[in-house]
Amino acid sequence: ITRLCLSKSNISRGFTQALIHASQEHRSLTHLELYQNQIHVDDISQLQALHEKDTLLHLIISNKPREHSVQDKVKDGQKSSTYSL
């Protein structure tokens, strides 16, 4: 998996650790978008750290629905990261 988009999910710590491993160790996951998900705060921090190190090239974590986040992103001219929790 190189790109993954999840909406309205309860994301377990184990699943998040698998995503982190895929991005960090295998360099396979490069784009991750999470909309209206339940995810542990420590896992969010780890994902943000991967994004800041350019291991995870594209990261969006938002409490807004995907449709609203995409509209806001286009309107604001944002590129890669959104952390609006």
mmCIF file of N, CA and C in Angstrom:
data_model
loop_
_atom_site.group_PDB
_atom_site.id
_atom_site.type_symbol
_atom_site.label_atom_id
_atom_site.label_comp_id
_atom_site.label_asym_id
_atom_site.label_seq_id
_atom_site.Cartn_x
_atom_site.Cartn_y
_atom_site.Cartn_z
ATOM 1 N N ILE A 1 0.852 -1.174 0.000
ATOM 2 C CA ILE A 1 0.000 0.000 0.000
ATOM 3 C C ILE A 1 0.896 1.234 0.000
ATOM 4 N N THR A 2 0.676 2.125 -0.948
ATOM 5 C CA THR A 2 1.438 3.372 -0.964
ATOM 6 C C THR A 2 0.578 4.549 -0.525
ATOM 7 N N ARG A 3 -0.734 4.445 -0.753
ATOM 8 C CA ARG A 3 -1.658 5.516 -0.379
ATOM 9 C C ARG A 3 -2.857 4.912 0.341
ATOM 10 N N LEU A 4 -3.287 5.593 1.419
ATOM 11 C CA LEU A 4 -4.422 5.100 2.183
ATOM 12 C C LEU A 4 -5.240 6.281 2.677
ATOM 13 N N CYS A 5 -6.555 6.175 2.522
ATOM 14 C CA CYS A 5 -7.487 7.197 3.011
ATOM 15 C C CYS A 5 -8.567 6.488 3.813
ATOM 16 N N LEU A 6 -8.730 6.872 5.091
ATOM 17 C CA LEU A 6 -9.738 6.282 5.970
ATOM 18 C C LEU A 6 -10.645 7.373 6.517
ATOM 19 N N SER A 7 -11.928 7.052 6.597
ATOM 20 C CA SER A 7 -12.907 7.981 7.169
ATOM 21 C C SER A 7 -13.783 7.250 8.164
ATOM 22 N N LYS A 8 -14.106 7.948 9.241
ATOM 23 C CA LYS A 8 -15.049 7.470 10.253
ATOM 24 C C LYS A 8 -14.713 6.067 10.758
ATOM 25 N N SER A 9 -13.472 5.875 11.149
ATOM 26 C CA SER A 9 -13.021 4.573 11.637
ATOM 27 C C SER A 9 -12.452 4.694 13.043
ATOM 28 N N ASN A 10 -12.459 3.587 13.745
ATOM 29 C CA ASN A 10 -11.794 3.494 15.031
ATOM 30 C C ASN A 10 -10.467 2.789 14.764
ATOM 31 N N ILE A 11 -9.383 3.540 14.755
ATOM 32 C CA ILE A 11 -8.083 3.013 14.357
ATOM 33 C C ILE A 11 -7.339 2.509 15.593
ATOM 34 N N SER A 12 -7.045 1.231 15.601
ATOM 35 C CA SER A 12 -6.370 0.627 16.756
ATOM 36 C C SER A 12 -4.895 1.002 16.780
ATOM 37 N N ARG A 13 -4.307 0.861 17.943
ATOM 38 C CA ARG A 13 -2.873 1.150 18.086
ATOM 39 C C ARG A 13 -2.060 0.188 17.244
ATOM 40 N N GLY A 14 -2.490 -1.063 17.174
ATOM 41 C CA GLY A 14 -1.780 -2.055 16.367
ATOM 42 C C GLY A 14 -1.789 -1.700 14.884
ATOM 43 N N PHE A 15 -2.942 -1.237 14.394
ATOM 44 C CA PHE A 15 -3.031 -0.843 12.989
ATOM 45 C C PHE A 15 -2.150 0.369 12.717
ATOM 46 N N THR A 16 -2.170 1.334 13.634
ATOM 47 C CA THR A 16 -1.328 2.516 13.470
ATOM 48 C C THR A 16 0.148 2.124 13.458
ATOM 49 N N GLN A 17 0.532 1.202 14.333
ATOM 50 C CA GLN A 17 1.921 0.761 14.359
ATOM 51 C C GLN A 17 2.299 0.077 13.040
ATOM 52 N N ALA A 18 1.362 -0.651 12.441
ATOM 53 C CA ALA A 18 1.623 -1.273 11.136
ATOM 54 C C ALA A 18 1.806 -0.199 10.058
ATOM 55 N N LEU A 19 1.012 0.874 10.118
ATOM 56 C CA LEU A 19 1.162 1.982 9.168
ATOM 57 C C LEU A 19 2.526 2.660 9.344
ATOM 58 N N ILE A 20 2.904 2.878 10.592
ATOM 59 C CA ILE A 20 4.196 3.507 10.889
ATOM 60 C C ILE A 20 5.329 2.620 10.381
ATOM 61 N N HIS A 21 5.222 1.331 10.613
ATOM 62 C CA HIS A 21 6.242 0.392 10.148
ATOM 63 C C HIS A 21 6.336 0.408 8.619
ATOM 64 N N ALA A 22 5.191 0.423 7.948
ATOM 65 C CA ALA A 22 5.185 0.449 6.472
ATOM 66 C C ALA A 22 5.843 1.712 5.945
ATOM 67 N N SER A 23 5.636 2.818 6.628
ATOM 68 C CA SER A 23 6.222 4.081 6.179
ATOM 69 C C SER A 23 7.698 4.183 6.541
ATOM 70 N N GLN A 24 8.025 3.811 7.751
ATOM 71 C CA GLN A 24 9.376 4.012 8.270
ATOM 72 C C GLN A 24 10.358 2.943 7.795
ATOM 73 N N GLU A 25 9.973 1.694 7.897
ATOM 74 C CA GLU A 25 10.901 0.595 7.607
ATOM 75 C C GLU A 25 10.921 0.217 6.125
ATOM 76 N N HIS A 26 9.761 0.168 5.513
ATOM 77 C CA HIS A 26 9.679 -0.291 4.128
ATOM 78 C C HIS A 26 9.600 0.852 3.120
ATOM 79 N N ARG A 27 9.324 2.051 3.628
ATOM 80 C CA ARG A 27 9.168 3.230 2.762
ATOM 81 C C ARG A 27 8.083 3.019 1.703
ATOM 82 N N SER A 28 7.105 2.164 2.015
ATOM 83 C CA SER A 28 6.056 1.878 1.039
ATOM 84 C C SER A 28 4.860 2.815 1.195
ATOM 85 N N LEU A 29 4.459 3.122 2.420
ATOM 86 C CA LEU A 29 3.340 4.030 2.642
ATOM 87 C C LEU A 29 3.856 5.467 2.595
ATOM 88 N N THR A 30 3.394 6.232 1.610
ATOM 89 C CA THR A 30 3.873 7.606 1.457
ATOM 90 C C THR A 30 2.763 8.642 1.602
ATOM 91 N N HIS A 31 1.505 8.232 1.441
ATOM 92 C CA HIS A 31 0.370 9.149 1.526
ATOM 93 C C HIS A 31 -0.674 8.568 2.475
ATOM 94 N N LEU A 32 -1.050 9.347 3.494
ATOM 95 C CA LEU A 32 -2.036 8.893 4.468
ATOM 96 C C LEU A 32 -3.000 10.032 4.765
ATOM 97 N N GLU A 33 -4.287 9.752 4.614
ATOM 98 C CA GLU A 33 -5.332 10.730 4.926
ATOM 99 C C GLU A 33 -6.320 10.093 5.886
ATOM 100 N N LEU A 34 -6.555 10.760 7.017
ATOM 101 C CA LEU A 34 -7.465 10.267 8.050
ATOM 102 C C LEU A 34 -8.506 11.341 8.334
ATOM 103 N N TYR A 35 -9.761 11.022 8.081
ATOM 104 C CA TYR A 35 -10.860 11.967 8.271
ATOM 105 C C TYR A 35 -11.866 11.399 9.270
ATOM 106 N N GLN A 36 -12.167 12.168 10.292
ATOM 107 C CA GLN A 36 -13.170 11.821 11.302
ATOM 108 C C GLN A 36 -12.923 10.434 11.911
ATOM 109 N N ASN A 37 -11.676 10.163 12.249
ATOM 110 C CA ASN A 37 -11.321 8.875 12.833
ATOM 111 C C ASN A 37 -11.050 9.018 14.320
ATOM 112 N N GLN A 38 -11.194 7.914 15.023
ATOM 113 C CA GLN A 38 -10.757 7.850 16.406
ATOM 114 C C GLN A 38 -9.382 7.209 16.391
ATOM 115 N N ILE A 39 -8.386 7.963 16.862
ATOM 116 C CA ILE A 39 -7.012 7.490 16.846
ATOM 117 C C ILE A 39 -6.308 8.026 18.094
ATOM 118 N N HIS A 40 -5.460 7.229 18.665
ATOM 119 C CA HIS A 40 -4.763 7.595 19.904
ATOM 120 C C HIS A 40 -3.841 8.789 19.647
ATOM 121 N N VAL A 41 -3.807 9.699 20.592
ATOM 122 C CA VAL A 41 -3.025 10.936 20.470
ATOM 123 C C VAL A 41 -1.530 10.654 20.268
ATOM 124 N N ASP A 42 -0.995 9.630 20.929
ATOM 125 C CA ASP A 42 0.422 9.285 20.753
ATOM 126 C C ASP A 42 0.705 8.804 19.331
ATOM 127 N N ASP A 43 -0.263 8.115 18.741
ATOM 128 C CA ASP A 43 -0.105 7.639 17.372
ATOM 129 C C ASP A 43 -0.096 8.810 16.394
ATOM 130 N N ILE A 44 -0.918 9.809 16.659
ATOM 131 C CA ILE A 44 -0.929 11.013 15.824
ATOM 132 C C ILE A 44 0.441 11.676 15.872
ATOM 133 N N SER A 45 1.014 11.769 17.063
ATOM 134 C CA SER A 45 2.343 12.374 17.211
ATOM 135 C C SER A 45 3.397 11.615 16.423
ATOM 136 N N GLN A 46 3.328 10.297 16.443
ATOM 137 C CA GLN A 46 4.298 9.486 15.706
ATOM 138 C C GLN A 46 4.141 9.685 14.196
ATOM 139 N N LEU A 47 2.905 9.757 13.728
ATOM 140 C CA LEU A 47 2.662 9.988 12.295
ATOM 141 C C LEU A 47 3.156 11.371 11.880
ATOM 142 N N GLN A 48 2.901 12.363 12.720
ATOM 143 C CA GLN A 48 3.371 13.718 12.419
ATOM 144 C C GLN A 48 4.901 13.764 12.370
ATOM 145 N N ALA A 49 5.559 13.031 13.261
ATOM 146 C CA ALA A 49 7.025 12.985 13.259
ATOM 147 C C ALA A 49 7.544 12.365 11.962
ATOM 148 N N LEU A 50 6.883 11.327 11.470
ATOM 149 C CA LEU A 50 7.281 10.723 10.197
ATOM 150 C C LEU A 50 7.109 11.718 9.048
ATOM 151 N N HIS A 51 6.042 12.489 9.124
ATOM 152 C CA HIS A 51 5.806 13.493 8.084
ATOM 153 C C HIS A 51 6.875 14.577 8.120
ATOM 154 N N GLU A 52 7.238 14.998 9.302
ATOM 155 C CA GLU A 52 8.264 16.040 9.448
ATOM 156 C C GLU A 52 9.636 15.554 8.986
ATOM 157 N N LYS A 53 9.879 14.241 9.071
ATOM 158 C CA LYS A 53 11.159 13.674 8.611
ATOM 159 C C LYS A 53 11.105 13.313 7.122
ATOM 160 N N ASP A 54 9.995 13.644 6.463
ATOM 161 C CA ASP A 54 9.783 13.332 5.047
ATOM 162 C C ASP A 54 9.761 11.843 4.740
ATOM 163 N N THR A 55 9.473 11.033 5.743
ATOM 164 C CA THR A 55 9.274 9.608 5.508
ATOM 165 C C THR A 55 7.854 9.380 5.003
ATOM 166 N N LEU A 56 6.913 10.089 5.588
ATOM 167 C CA LEU A 56 5.521 10.081 5.158
ATOM 168 C C LEU A 56 5.303 11.409 4.439
ATOM 169 N N LEU A 57 5.275 11.368 3.115
ATOM 170 C CA LEU A 57 5.294 12.598 2.320
ATOM 171 C C LEU A 57 4.011 13.416 2.410
ATOM 172 N N HIS A 58 2.875 12.748 2.539
ATOM 173 C CA HIS A 58 1.580 13.425 2.530
ATOM 174 C C HIS A 58 0.771 12.918 3.719
ATOM 175 N N LEU A 59 0.391 13.810 4.615
ATOM 176 C CA LEU A 59 -0.371 13.422 5.798
ATOM 177 C C LEU A 59 -1.468 14.428 6.055
ATOM 178 N N ILE A 60 -2.691 13.933 6.145
ATOM 179 C CA ILE A 60 -3.828 14.749 6.551
ATOM 180 C C ILE A 60 -4.527 14.013 7.686
ATOM 181 N N ILE A 61 -4.708 14.690 8.801
ATOM 182 C CA ILE A 61 -5.490 14.173 9.925
ATOM 183 C C ILE A 61 -6.485 15.262 10.270
ATOM 184 N N SER A 62 -7.772 14.975 10.089
ATOM 185 C CA SER A 62 -8.782 16.006 10.268
ATOM 186 C C SER A 62 -10.051 15.430 10.884
ATOM 187 N N ASN A 63 -10.703 16.230 11.714
ATOM 188 C CA ASN A 63 -12.002 15.853 12.260
ATOM 189 C C ASN A 63 -13.136 16.218 11.316
ATOM 190 N N LYS A 64 -12.825 16.944 10.257
ATOM 191 C CA LYS A 64 -13.841 17.309 9.260
ATOM 192 C C LYS A 64 -14.047 16.148 8.291
ATOM 193 N N PRO A 65 -15.230 16.103 7.658
ATOM 194 C CA PRO A 65 -15.420 15.101 6.599
ATOM 195 C C PRO A 65 -14.430 15.357 5.462
ATOM 196 N N ARG A 66 -14.117 14.336 4.721
ATOM 197 C CA ARG A 66 -13.144 14.445 3.631
ATOM 198 C C ARG A 66 -13.530 15.532 2.643
ATOM 199 N N GLU A 67 -14.804 15.603 2.295
ATOM 200 C CA GLU A 67 -15.262 16.584 1.322
ATOM 201 C C GLU A 67 -14.948 18.011 1.760
ATOM 202 N N HIS A 68 -15.176 18.317 3.040
ATOM 203 C CA HIS A 68 -14.901 19.661 3.548
ATOM 204 C C HIS A 68 -13.406 19.937 3.610
ATOM 205 N N SER A 69 -12.634 18.950 4.003
ATOM 206 C CA SER A 69 -11.186 19.129 4.107
ATOM 207 C C SER A 69 -10.562 19.381 2.743
ATOM 208 N N VAL A 70 -11.031 18.657 1.732
ATOM 209 C CA VAL A 70 -10.502 18.836 0.382
ATOM 210 C C VAL A 70 -10.870 20.223 -0.144
ATOM 211 N N GLN A 71 -12.103 20.649 0.104
ATOM 212 C CA GLN A 71 -12.532 21.987 -0.326
ATOM 213 C C GLN A 71 -11.696 23.061 0.359
ATOM 214 N N ASP A 72 -11.464 22.929 1.660
ATOM 215 C CA ASP A 72 -10.652 23.897 2.399
ATOM 216 C C ASP A 72 -9.224 23.925 1.876
ATOM 217 N N LYS A 73 -8.689 22.752 1.586
ATOM 218 C CA LYS A 73 -7.319 22.645 1.112
ATOM 219 C C LYS A 73 -7.157 23.350 -0.238
ATOM 220 N N VAL A 74 -8.107 23.144 -1.138
ATOM 221 C CA VAL A 74 -8.056 23.790 -2.452
ATOM 222 C C VAL A 74 -8.217 25.294 -2.304
ATOM 223 N N LYS A 75 -9.144 25.717 -1.455
ATOM 224 C CA LYS A 75 -9.402 27.138 -1.246
ATOM 225 C C LYS A 75 -8.180 27.838 -0.646
ATOM 226 N N ASP A 76 -7.527 27.179 0.307
ATOM 227 C CA ASP A 76 -6.378 27.775 0.984
ATOM 228 C C ASP A 76 -5.066 27.566 0.230
ATOM 229 N N GLY A 77 -5.076 26.721 -0.784
ATOM 230 C CA GLY A 77 -3.850 26.460 -1.537
ATOM 231 C C GLY A 77 -2.842 25.631 -0.776
ATOM 232 N N GLN A 78 -3.298 24.844 0.210
ATOM 233 C CA GLN A 78 -2.390 24.025 1.002
ATOM 234 C C GLN A 78 -1.880 22.862 0.166
ATOM 235 N N LYS A 79 -0.723 22.370 0.552
ATOM 236 C CA LYS A 79 -0.157 21.257 -0.202
ATOM 237 C C LYS A 79 -0.237 19.940 0.558
ATOM 238 N N SER A 80 0.593 19.724 1.555
ATOM 239 C CA SER A 80 0.804 18.368 2.014
ATOM 240 C C SER A 80 0.245 18.011 3.371
ATOM 241 N N SER A 81 0.259 18.881 4.342
ATOM 242 C CA SER A 81 -0.116 18.437 5.681
ATOM 243 C C SER A 81 -1.248 19.274 6.265
ATOM 244 N N THR A 82 -2.141 18.583 6.953
ATOM 245 C CA THR A 82 -3.220 19.243 7.666
ATOM 246 C C THR A 82 -3.381 18.516 8.987
ATOM 247 N N TYR A 83 -3.296 19.230 10.087
ATOM 248 C CA TYR A 83 -3.546 18.638 11.403
ATOM 249 C C TYR A 83 -4.576 19.515 12.090
ATOM 250 N N SER A 84 -5.836 19.234 11.870
ATOM 251 C CA SER A 84 -6.871 20.080 12.496
ATOM 252 C C SER A 84 -7.759 19.214 13.362
ATOM 253 N N LEU A 85 -7.281 18.896 14.537
ATOM 254 C CA LEU A 85 -8.057 18.055 15.446
ATOM 255 C C LEU A 85 -8.717 18.879 16.501
#
